[in-house]
XYZ file of C-alpha atoms in Angstrom:
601
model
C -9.927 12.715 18.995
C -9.158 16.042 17.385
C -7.038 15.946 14.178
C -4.020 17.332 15.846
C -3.816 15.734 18.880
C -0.100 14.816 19.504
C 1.149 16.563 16.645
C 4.762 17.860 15.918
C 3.618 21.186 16.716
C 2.793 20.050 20.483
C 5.794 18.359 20.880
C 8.158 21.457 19.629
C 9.308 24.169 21.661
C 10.439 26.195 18.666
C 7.110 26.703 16.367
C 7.326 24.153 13.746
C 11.228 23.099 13.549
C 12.395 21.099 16.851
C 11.693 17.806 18.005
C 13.181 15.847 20.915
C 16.164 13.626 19.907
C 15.102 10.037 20.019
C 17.649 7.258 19.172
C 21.179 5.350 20.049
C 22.680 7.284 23.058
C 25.198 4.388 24.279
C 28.738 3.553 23.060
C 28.679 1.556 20.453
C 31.072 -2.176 19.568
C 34.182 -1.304 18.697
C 35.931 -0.930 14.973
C 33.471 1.959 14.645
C 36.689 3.813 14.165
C 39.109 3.103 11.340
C 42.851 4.004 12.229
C 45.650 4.974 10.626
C 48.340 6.403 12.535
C 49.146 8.399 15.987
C 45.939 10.201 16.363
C 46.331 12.296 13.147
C 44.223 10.082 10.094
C 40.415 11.319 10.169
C 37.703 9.990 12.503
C 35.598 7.958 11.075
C 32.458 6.210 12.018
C 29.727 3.478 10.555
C 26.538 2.687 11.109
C 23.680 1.141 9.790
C 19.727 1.964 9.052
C 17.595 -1.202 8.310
C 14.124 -0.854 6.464
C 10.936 -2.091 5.731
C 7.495 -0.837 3.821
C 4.293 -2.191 2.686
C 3.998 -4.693 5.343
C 0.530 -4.643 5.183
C -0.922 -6.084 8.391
C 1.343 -8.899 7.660
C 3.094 -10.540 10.978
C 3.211 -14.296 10.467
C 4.550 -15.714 7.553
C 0.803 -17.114 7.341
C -1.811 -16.400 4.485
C -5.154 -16.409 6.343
C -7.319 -16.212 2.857
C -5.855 -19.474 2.254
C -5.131 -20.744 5.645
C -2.123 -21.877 5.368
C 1.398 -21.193 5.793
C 2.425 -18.111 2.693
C 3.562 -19.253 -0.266
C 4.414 -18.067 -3.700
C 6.393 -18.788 -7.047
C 9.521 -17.752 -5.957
C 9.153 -19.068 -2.703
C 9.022 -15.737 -0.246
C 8.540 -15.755 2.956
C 6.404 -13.019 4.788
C 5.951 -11.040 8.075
C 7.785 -9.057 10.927
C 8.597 -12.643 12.671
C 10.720 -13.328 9.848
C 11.787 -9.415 9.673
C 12.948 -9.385 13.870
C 15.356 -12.740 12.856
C 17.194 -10.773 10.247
C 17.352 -7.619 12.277
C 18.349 -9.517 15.502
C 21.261 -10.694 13.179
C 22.200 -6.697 11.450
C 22.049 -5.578 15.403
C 24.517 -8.729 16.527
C 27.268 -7.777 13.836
C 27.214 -4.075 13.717
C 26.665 -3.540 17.392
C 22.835 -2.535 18.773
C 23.820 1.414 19.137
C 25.290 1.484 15.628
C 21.856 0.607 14.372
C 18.357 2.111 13.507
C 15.130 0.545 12.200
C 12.562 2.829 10.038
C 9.921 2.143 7.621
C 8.162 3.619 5.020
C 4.333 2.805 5.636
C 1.088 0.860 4.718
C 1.252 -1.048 8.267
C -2.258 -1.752 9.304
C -4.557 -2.648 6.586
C -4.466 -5.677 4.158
C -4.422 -9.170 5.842
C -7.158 -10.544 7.947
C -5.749 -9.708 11.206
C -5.235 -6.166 10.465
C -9.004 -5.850 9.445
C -10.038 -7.858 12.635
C -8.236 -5.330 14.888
C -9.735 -2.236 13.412
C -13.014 -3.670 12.253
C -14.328 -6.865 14.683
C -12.541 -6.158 17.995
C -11.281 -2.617 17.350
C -8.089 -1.250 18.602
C -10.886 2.123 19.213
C -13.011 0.526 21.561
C -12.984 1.541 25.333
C -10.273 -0.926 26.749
C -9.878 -2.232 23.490
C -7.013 -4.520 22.431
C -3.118 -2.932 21.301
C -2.835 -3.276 17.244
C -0.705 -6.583 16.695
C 0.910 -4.147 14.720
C 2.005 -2.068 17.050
C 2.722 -4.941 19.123
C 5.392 -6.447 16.926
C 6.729 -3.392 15.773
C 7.000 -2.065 19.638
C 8.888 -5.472 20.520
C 11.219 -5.377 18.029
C 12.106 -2.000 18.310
C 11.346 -0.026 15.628
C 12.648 3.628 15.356
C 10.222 5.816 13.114
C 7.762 4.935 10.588
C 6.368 6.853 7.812
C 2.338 7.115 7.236
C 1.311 5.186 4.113
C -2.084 5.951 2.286
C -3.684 2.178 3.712
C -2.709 3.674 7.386
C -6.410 6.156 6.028
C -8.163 3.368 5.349
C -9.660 2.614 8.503
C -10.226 6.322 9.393
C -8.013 8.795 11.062
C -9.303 7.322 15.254
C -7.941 4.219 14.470
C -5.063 5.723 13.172
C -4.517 8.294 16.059
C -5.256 4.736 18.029
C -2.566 2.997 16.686
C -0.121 5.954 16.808
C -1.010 6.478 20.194
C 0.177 2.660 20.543
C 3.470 3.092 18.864
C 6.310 3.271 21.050
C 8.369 5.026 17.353
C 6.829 8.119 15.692
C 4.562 8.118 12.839
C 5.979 10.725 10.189
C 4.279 12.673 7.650
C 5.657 16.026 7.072
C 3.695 16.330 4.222
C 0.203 15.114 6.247
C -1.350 18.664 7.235
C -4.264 20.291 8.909
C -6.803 21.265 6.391
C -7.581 24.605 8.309
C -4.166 25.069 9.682
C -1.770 23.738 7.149
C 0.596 22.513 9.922
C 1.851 19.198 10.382
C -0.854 16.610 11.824
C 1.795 14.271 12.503
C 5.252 14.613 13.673
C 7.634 15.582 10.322
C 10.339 14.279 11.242
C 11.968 12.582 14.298
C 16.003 12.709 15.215
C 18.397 10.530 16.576
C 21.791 10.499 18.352
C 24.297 7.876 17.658
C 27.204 7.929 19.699
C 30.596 7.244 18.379
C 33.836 6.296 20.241
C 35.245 9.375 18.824
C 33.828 11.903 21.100
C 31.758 13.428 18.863
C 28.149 12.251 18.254
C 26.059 11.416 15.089
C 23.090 13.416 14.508
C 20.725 11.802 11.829
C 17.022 12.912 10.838
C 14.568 10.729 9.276
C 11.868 12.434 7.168
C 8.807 10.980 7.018
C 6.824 11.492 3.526
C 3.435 10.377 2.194
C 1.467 9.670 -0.489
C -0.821 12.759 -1.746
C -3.139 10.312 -3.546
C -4.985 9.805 -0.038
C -6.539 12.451 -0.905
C -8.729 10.838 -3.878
C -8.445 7.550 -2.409
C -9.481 8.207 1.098
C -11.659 11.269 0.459
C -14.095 10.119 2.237
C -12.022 9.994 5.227
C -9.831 12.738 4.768
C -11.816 15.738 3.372
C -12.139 18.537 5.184
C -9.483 17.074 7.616
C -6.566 16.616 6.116
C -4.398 17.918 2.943
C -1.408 16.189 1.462
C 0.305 18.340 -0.839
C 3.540 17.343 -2.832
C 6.647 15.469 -1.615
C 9.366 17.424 -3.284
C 7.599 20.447 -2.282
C 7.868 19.249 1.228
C 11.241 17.818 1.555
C 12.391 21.291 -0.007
C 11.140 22.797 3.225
C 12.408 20.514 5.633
C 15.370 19.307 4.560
C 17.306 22.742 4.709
C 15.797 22.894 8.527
C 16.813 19.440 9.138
C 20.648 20.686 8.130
C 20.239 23.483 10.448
C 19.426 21.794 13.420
C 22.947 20.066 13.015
C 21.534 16.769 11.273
C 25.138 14.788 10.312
C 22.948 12.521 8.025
C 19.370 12.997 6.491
C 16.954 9.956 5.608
C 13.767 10.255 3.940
C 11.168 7.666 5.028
C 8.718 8.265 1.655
C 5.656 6.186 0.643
C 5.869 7.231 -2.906
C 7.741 4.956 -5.574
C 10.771 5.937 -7.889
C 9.559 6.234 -11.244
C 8.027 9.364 -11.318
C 4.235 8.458 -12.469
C 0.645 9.116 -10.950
C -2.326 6.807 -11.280
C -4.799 9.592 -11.030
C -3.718 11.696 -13.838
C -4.359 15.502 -13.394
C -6.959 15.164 -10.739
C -3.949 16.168 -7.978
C -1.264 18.367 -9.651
C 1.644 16.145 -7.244
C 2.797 13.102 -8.246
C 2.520 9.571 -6.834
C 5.799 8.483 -7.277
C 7.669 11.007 -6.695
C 11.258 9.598 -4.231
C 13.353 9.479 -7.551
C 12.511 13.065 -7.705
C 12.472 14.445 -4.046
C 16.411 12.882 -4.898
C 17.157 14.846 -7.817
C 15.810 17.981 -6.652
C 16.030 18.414 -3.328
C 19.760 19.032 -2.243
C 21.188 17.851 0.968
C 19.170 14.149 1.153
C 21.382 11.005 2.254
C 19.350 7.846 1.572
C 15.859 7.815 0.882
C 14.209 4.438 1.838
C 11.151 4.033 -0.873
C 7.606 2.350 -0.554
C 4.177 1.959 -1.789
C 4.955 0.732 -5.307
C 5.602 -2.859 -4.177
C 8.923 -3.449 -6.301
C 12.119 -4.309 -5.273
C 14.772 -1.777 -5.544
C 18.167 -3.013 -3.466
C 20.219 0.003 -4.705
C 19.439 2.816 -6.622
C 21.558 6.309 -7.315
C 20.180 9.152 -7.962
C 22.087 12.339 -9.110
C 21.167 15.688 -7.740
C 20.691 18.392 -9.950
C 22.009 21.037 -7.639
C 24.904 19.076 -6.142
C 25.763 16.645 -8.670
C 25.760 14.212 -5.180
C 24.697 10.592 -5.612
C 21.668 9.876 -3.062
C 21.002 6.324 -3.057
C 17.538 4.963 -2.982
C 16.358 1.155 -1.864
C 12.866 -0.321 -1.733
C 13.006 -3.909 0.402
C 9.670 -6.153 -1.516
C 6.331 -5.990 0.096
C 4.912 -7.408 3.229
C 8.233 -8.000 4.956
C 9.880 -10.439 2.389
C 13.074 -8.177 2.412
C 14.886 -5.637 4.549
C 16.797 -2.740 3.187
C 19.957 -2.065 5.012
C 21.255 1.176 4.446
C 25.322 1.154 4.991
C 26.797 4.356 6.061
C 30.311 5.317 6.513
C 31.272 8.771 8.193
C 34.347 10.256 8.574
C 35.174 13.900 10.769
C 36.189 16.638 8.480
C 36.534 20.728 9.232
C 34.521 20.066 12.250
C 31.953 17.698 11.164
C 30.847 14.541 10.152
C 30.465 14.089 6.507
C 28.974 11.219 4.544
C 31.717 9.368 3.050
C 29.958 6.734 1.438
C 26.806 4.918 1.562
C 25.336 1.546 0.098
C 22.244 -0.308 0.327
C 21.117 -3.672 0.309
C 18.411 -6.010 0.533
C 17.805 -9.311 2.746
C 15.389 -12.102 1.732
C 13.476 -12.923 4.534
C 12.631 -16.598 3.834
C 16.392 -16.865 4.733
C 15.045 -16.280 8.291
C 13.270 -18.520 10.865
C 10.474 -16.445 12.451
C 11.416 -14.731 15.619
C 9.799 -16.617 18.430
C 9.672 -13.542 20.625
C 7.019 -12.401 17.936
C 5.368 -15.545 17.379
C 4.495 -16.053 21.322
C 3.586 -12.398 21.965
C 0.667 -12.658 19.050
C -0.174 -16.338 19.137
C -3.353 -15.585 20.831
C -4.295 -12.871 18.289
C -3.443 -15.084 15.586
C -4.894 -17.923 16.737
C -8.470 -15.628 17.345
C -8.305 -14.797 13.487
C -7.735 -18.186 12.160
C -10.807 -18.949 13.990
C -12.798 -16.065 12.858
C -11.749 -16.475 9.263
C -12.730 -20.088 9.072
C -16.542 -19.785 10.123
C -18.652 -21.322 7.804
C -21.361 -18.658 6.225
C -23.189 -21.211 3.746
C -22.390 -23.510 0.697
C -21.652 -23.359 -2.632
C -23.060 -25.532 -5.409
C -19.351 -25.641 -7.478
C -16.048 -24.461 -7.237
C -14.959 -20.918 -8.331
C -11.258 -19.534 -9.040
C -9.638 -16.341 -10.312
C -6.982 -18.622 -12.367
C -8.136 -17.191 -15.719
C -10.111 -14.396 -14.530
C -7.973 -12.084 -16.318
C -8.943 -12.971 -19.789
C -11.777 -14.860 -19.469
C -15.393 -14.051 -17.803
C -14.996 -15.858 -15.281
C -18.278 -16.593 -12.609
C -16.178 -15.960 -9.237
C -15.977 -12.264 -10.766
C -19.691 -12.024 -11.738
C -20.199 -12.869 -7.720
C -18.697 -9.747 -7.512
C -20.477 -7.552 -9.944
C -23.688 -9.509 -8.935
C -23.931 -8.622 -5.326
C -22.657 -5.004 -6.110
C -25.386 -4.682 -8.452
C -28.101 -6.235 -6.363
C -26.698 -3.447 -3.309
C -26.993 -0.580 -5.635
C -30.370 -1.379 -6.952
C -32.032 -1.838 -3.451
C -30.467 1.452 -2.051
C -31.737 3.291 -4.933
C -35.159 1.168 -5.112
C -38.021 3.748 -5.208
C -36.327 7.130 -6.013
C -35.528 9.231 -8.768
C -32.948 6.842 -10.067
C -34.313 3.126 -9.893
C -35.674 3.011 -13.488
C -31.939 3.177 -14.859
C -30.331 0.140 -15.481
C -27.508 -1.063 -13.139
C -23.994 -2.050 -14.367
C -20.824 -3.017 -11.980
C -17.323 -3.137 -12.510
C -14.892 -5.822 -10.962
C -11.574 -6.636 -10.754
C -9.487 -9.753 -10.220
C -7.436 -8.719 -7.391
C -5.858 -11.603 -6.750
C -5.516 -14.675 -9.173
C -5.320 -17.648 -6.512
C -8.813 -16.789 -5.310
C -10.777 -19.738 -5.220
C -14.535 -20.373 -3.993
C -14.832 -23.890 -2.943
C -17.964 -26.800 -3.613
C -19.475 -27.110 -0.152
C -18.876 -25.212 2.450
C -18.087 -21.651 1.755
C -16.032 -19.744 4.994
C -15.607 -15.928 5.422
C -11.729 -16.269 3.735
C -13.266 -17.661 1.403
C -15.585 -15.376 0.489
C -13.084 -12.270 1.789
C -10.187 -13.279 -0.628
C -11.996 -11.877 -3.497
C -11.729 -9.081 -2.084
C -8.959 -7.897 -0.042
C -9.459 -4.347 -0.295
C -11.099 -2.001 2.495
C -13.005 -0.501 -0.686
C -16.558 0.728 -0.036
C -19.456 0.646 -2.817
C -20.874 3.711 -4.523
C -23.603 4.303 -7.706
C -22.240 6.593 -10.294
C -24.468 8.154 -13.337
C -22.840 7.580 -16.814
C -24.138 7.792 -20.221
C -23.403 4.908 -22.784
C -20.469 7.045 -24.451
C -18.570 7.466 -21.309
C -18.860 3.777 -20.836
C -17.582 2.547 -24.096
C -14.638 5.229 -22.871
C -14.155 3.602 -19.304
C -13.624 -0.016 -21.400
C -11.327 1.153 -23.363
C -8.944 2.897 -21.013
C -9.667 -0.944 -18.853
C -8.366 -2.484 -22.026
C -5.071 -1.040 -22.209
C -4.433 -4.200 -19.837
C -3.559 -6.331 -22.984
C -0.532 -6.824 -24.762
C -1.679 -6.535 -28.279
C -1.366 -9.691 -30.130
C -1.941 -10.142 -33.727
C -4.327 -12.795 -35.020
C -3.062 -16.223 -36.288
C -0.328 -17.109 -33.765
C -0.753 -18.867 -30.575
C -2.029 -16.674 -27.457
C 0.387 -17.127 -24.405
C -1.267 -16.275 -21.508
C 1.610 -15.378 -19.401
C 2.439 -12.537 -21.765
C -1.212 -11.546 -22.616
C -1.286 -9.009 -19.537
C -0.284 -5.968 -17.278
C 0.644 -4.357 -20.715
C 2.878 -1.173 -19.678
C 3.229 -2.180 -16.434
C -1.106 -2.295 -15.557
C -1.880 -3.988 -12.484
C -4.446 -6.496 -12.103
C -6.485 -4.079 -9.770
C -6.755 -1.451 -12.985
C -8.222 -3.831 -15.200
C -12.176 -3.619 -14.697
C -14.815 -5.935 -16.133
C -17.949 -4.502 -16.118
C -21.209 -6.762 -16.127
C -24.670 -5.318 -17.286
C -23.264 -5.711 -20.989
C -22.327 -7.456 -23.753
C -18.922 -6.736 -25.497
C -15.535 -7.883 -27.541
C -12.031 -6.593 -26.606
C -10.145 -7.126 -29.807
C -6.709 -7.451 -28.438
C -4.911 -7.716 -32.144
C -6.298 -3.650 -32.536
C -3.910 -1.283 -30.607
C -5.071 0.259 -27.305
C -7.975 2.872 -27.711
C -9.582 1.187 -30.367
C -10.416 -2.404 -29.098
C -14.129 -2.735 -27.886
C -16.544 -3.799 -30.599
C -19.763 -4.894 -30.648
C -20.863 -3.322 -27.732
C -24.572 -3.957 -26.175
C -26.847 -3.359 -23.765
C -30.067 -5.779 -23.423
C -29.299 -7.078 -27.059
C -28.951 -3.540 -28.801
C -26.048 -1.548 -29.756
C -25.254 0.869 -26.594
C -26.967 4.203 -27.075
C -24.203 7.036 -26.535
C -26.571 9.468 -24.874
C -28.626 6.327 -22.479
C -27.853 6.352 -18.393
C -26.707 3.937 -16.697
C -26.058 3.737 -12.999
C -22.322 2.202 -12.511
C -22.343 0.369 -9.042
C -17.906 1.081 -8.565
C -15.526 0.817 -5.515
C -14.138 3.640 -4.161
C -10.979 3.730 -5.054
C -12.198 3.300 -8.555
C -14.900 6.527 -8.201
C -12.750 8.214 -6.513
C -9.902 8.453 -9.423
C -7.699 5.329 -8.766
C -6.304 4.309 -11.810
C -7.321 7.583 -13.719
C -10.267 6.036 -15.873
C -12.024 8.384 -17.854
C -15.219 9.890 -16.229
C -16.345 8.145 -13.368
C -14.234 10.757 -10.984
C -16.414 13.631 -11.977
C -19.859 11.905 -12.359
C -22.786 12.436 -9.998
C -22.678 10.057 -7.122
C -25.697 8.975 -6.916
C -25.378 6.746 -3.480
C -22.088 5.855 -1.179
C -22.206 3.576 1.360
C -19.105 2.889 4.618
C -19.047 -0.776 4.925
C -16.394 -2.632 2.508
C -17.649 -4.279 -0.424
C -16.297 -7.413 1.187
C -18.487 -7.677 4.399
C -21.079 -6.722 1.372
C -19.947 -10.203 -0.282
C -19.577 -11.568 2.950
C -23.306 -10.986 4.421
C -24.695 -11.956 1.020
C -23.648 -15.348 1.193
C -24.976 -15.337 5.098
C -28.321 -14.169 3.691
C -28.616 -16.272 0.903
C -27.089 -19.649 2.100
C -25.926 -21.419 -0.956
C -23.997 -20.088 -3.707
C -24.929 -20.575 -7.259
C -23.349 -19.767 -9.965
C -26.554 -20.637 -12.175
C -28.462 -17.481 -10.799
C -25.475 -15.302 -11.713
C -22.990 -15.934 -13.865
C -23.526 -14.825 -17.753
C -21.202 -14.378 -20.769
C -20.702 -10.623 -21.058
C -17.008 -10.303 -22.709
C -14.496 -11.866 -24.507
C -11.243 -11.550 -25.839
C -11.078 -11.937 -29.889
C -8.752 -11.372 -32.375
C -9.946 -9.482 -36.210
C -13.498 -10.649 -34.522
C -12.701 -14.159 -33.589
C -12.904 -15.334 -30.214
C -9.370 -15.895 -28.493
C -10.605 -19.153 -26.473
C-alpha cells in the first residue's frame, strides 16, 4: 500500500488542519450539570477520558511463554478482557456519552498472539484474519489510539493492515512522509460531547510518537518515514487544535515523563519527552503518557508560559491499569473552560475478564496455545534466566551460540570469514526457563521476546573493551568484604535488563567494587590479552546496532551482514535442526563478577 494511503491529509477538506468530528453525540445521564440557583450560577459539565498504553499484544490475562494463566510478584492481572470490565464499570457510573477511551500505543507486537497474527497467519494475507487486536479494541469501543514505536515492528503493511481494521484512528502527528513531510497518519482526531446545557463539548486528542523508530526500526522506516520531535510537534498543533474551537485538548504521547533518550545524540529529539511537551507547549489539558512502562496515576506539570498545571498519568503496562482522566467544565464568557482535572489509575486484577472479549477471541487464543506448545526437540537439562544477570549463565550462551553460528555461515567464504565471531546477549526476561525433555516453541521463544533481527558488525578490540564497559554500568557498585545482595546488585541508575549485554567470544572480569567506566579487567581473547587494534565481527540485534541503549560504537560500525527474520525463529529453527539441546556443546565460562579481583560467587 502506498505510505499515505488514508492519511489525515485525505480525510481533510482544509489542507492539513480539519478532521471530521468523531465521538459522544447523545445526551448524556443526568447531574452533568451542577446547580445553584434560578438559572443564573455557571454551567457546568463533567466528563471522563479512560486510558491505556503498552498493551503489547496482550488480550487474555494469559502468559503464553509460560502457558499459563499471568502471574507476577505483586499479583497483576493483564489484558483488554480485564481492561473492558473496568471500563464497562467507568461507562455505567458516569453515563456512556460522558465518556471516551484513548490510548497511547505499542498494541500489536510482544505476546505470542500478536506475533502469530502478523507473522504465521498474517493479518496481510489475501482474506487474511482481523488483528485480535483490533478485534478487542473494536468491541470495546475504543476512541483513538496513538502509534507506538512496536506498532513498526512488523513493517508499515501490517500496520496500514491493522489501521485499516480499526474502527478508532491511529494518531501520529509527529509520523510524516519522508518526501512530503505531511502527516502519514491522521494527527489528531475530535470529538463532540454533548451536555444538557445546550452547548456542546469539543475535545481533541493528539496523537504523538516516539522519534526513536527511527534508529530502532530503520530498517523499516528509512526512506519512508521521519519522526521528528514531540514538543516541536505539539507546538504546531496544539494552537490549531484551539482554533478549530477544541473546549479541551488531550495528548495521546508514546514518550515517557522524565525527559531522557536511550540513543544519546544519534537523534537530536528526545525519547521521553511528555513532561516536556507539558511545560512548553501552552494550551495542553491532560496528556496520557506511554512507552516507559511505569506507573504514573497523577502527575502536574507547570507550564512555563501559562503557569497552568497540565496533569499527566501513565496506567502500568499491558493493561494492568487504566488511567481515568476526570474533567470538570464549567461555561464562562462564552465558553467552556477547564475547571479542574484529576487522574487516576485502576488495577485491573480488581476485574473479572469481560466475557464479551473472551468468546469473541477464544478461537484465536485457543489456535496460539496450540501453536506455541509444539514440540521442536529435547533438551539434555534444564536452563533458566534466574541468575542470568550476574552470573554466565548457559540459557544465555544458547543465545550468543546460535547468533554466532548464523553470522559465521552467512559470512562463510568472503572477505570477512577469517575474523573471529563474538555475540552479545541479553537476559530479557528472568523467569525464562528451558526445560529437561521436551523443548516447545515458548519455550524456546521466551528467551527472546523481541521482534529483533540479527546483524554482523566490524569492531576492533578497543571499541569492545568500550562496549563492556558502558554494559557494566548495570551494577550497583559494591565494595569488597560485605555480603553481595542480589536484589540490589542491578539496574544501577535505573538500567534495564535489556541494556545489559554479555558478550561471548571472550574471557573477562567486571569488578563491580571499581566505579562505572573502569570495571573490566583481565580481558582476553583465545587466552591473550585483547589486542586494541584486532577485528572482530560482533554478531548484535538490531535494536542494539541500530543505537538502542546508546553503547559506544556499534551504531556507526560497518555492517557487515543483516538479515529480516527475528533472532527468535533463528533460536527457534536451530533447535528444529539440531534436535536435542546441549548445553555441553555450548556453554563456557566467559565472565564473572569479582570484587578487588576476587570472584563474587
Amino acid at each position: 500500500m502506498p505510505l499515505n494511503r488514508r492519511t489525515f491529509l485525505e480525510r481533510s477538506a482544509a489542507a492539513g488542519a480539519g478532521v471530521a468530528i468523531a465521538g459522544a453525540t447523545a445526551l448524556p445521564a443526568g447531574a452533568a450539570e451542577r446547580s445553584h440557583g434560578h438559572g443564573h450560577s455557571p454551567k457546568r459539565y463533567s466528563f471522563t477520558v479512560m486510558g491505556t498504553t503498552d498493551l503489547h499484544g496482550n488480550v487474555f490475562n494469559w502468559d503464553y511463554f509460560t502457558d499459563r494463566e499471568f502471574d507476577d510478584k505483586t499479583h497483576n492481572d493483564v489484558g483488554l478482557a480485564k481492561i473492558s470490565t473496568l471500563v464497562e464499570k467507568i461507562r455505567k457510573e458516569k453515563g456512556r456519552r460522558n465518556t471516551l477511551l484513548i490510548d497511547a500505543g505499542d498494541t500489536i507486537q510482544g505476546t505470542q498472539l500478536s506475533y502469530y497474527y502478523a507473522k504465521v497467519d498474517p493479518i496481510t494475507a489475501k482474506h487474511g484474519p482481523v488483528h485480535p487486536m483490533a478485534q478487542a479494541m473494536n468491541a470495546i469501543g475504543y476512541d483513538a489510539a496513538a502509534l507506538g514505536n512496536h506498532e513498526f515492528n512488523y513493517g508499515i503493511p501490517v500496520l496500514r493492515k491493522f489501521e485499516e481494521q480499526c474502527d478508532f484512528p491511529l494518531l501520529g502527528a509527529n509520523a510524516l512522509d519522508a518526501k512530503t513531510l505531511r502527516p502519514a497518519f491522521r494527527p489528531y482526531s475530535m470529538h463532540r460531547l454533548r451536555t444538557p446545557c445546550g452547548r456542546d463539548v469539543l475535545v481533541a486528542v493528539l496523537g504523538l510518537t516516539n522519534p526513536g523508530i527511527a534508529i530502532w526500526d530503520k530498517a523499516n522506516v528509512q526512506g519512508k518515514m521521519t519522526f521528528p520531535g514531540l514538543e516541536e510537534q505539539a507546538a504546531k498543533w496544539v494552537p490549531k487544535l484551539r482554533s478549530l474551537g477544541a473546549d479541551v485538548v488531550i495528548v495521546s504521547a508514546h514518550s515517557g515523563s522524565s525527559g531522557t533518550s536511550s540513543y544519546g545524540d544519534q537523534l537530536p529529539y528526545i525519547e521521553n519527552a511528555a513532561g516536556l511537551v507539558a511545560e512548553q507547549v501552552p494550551g495542553i489539558d491532560a496528556i496520557l503518557v506511554g512507552h516507559a512502562h511505569t506507573e504514573i496515576a497523577e502527575y502536574f506539570v507547570a507550564n512555563k508560559e501559562t503557569g497552568k498545571k497540565v496533569v499527566l498519568s501513565e496506567p502500568l503496562k499491558w493493561g494492568q491499569r487504566l488511567t481515568l482522566f476526570d474533567f470538570d467544565l464549567v461555561w464562562e464568557k462564552g465558553r467552556w473552560t477547564v475547571e479542574k482535572v484529576g487522574a487516576q489509575v485502576l488495577n485491573s486484577n480488581t476485574a473479572d475478564e469481560d466475557p464479551k472479549i473472551t468468546g469473541l477471541l477464544g478461537d484465536e487464543h485457543k489456535k496460539v496455545v496450540a501453536y506455541v506448545n509444539q514440540v521442536i526437540g529435547t533438551s539434555t537439562t534444564a536452563m533458566t534466566t534466574a541468575d542470568a544477570p550476574w552470573k554466565d549463565e548457559p540459557i544465555i550462551d544458547l543465545i550468543n551460540h546460535v547468533q554466532a553460528e548464523t553470522v559465521k555461515a552467512a559470512l562463510a567464504g568472503g572477505q570477512y570469514a577469517a575474523l573471529p565471531v563474538l555475540s552479545q546477549a541479553s537476559c530479557f526476561s528472568r523467569t525464562a526457563a528451558i526445560p529437561a525433555g521436551q523443548v516447545t516453541i515458548r519455550d524456546a521463544a521466551g528467551l527472546y521476546v523481541f521482534e529483533n533481527t540479527l546483524e554482523a558488525r566490524l569492531l576492533t578490540g578497543g571499541q569492545l573493551k568500550d562496549y563492556l564497559e558502558f554494559s557494566a554500568r548495570y551494577y550497583v557498585q559494591t565494595p569488597a568484604g560485605g555480603p553481595v545482595d542480589t536484589s540490589k546488585l542491578t539496574n544501577a541508575d535505573n538500567t534495564p535488563d535489556y541494556n545489559y549485554d554479555a558478550v561471548s567470544g571472550l574471557t573477562y572480569e567486571i569488578d563491580i567494587a571499581r566505579p562505572a567506566g573502569s570495571r573490566i579487567a583481565n580481558l582476553s581473547f583465545d587466552g591473550k590479552p585483547i589486542d586494541a587494534a584486532a577485528q572482530f565481527v560482533l554478531a548484535v540485534n538490531n535494536y542494539r546496532a541500530s543505537g538502542g541503549g546508546n553503547f559506544p560504537h556499534v551504531a556507526k560500525s560497518q555492517q557487515l551482514w543483516a538479515n529480516s527474520e527475528e533472532i527468535r525463529n533463528t533460536i527457534i529453527n536451530w533447535v528444529k535442526a539440531k534436535g536435542t539441546v546441549d548445553p555441553a556443546q555450548f556453554a563456557t565460562a566467559g565472565w564473572k563478577l569479582t570484587r578487588d579481583g576476587t570472584p563474587v560467587f
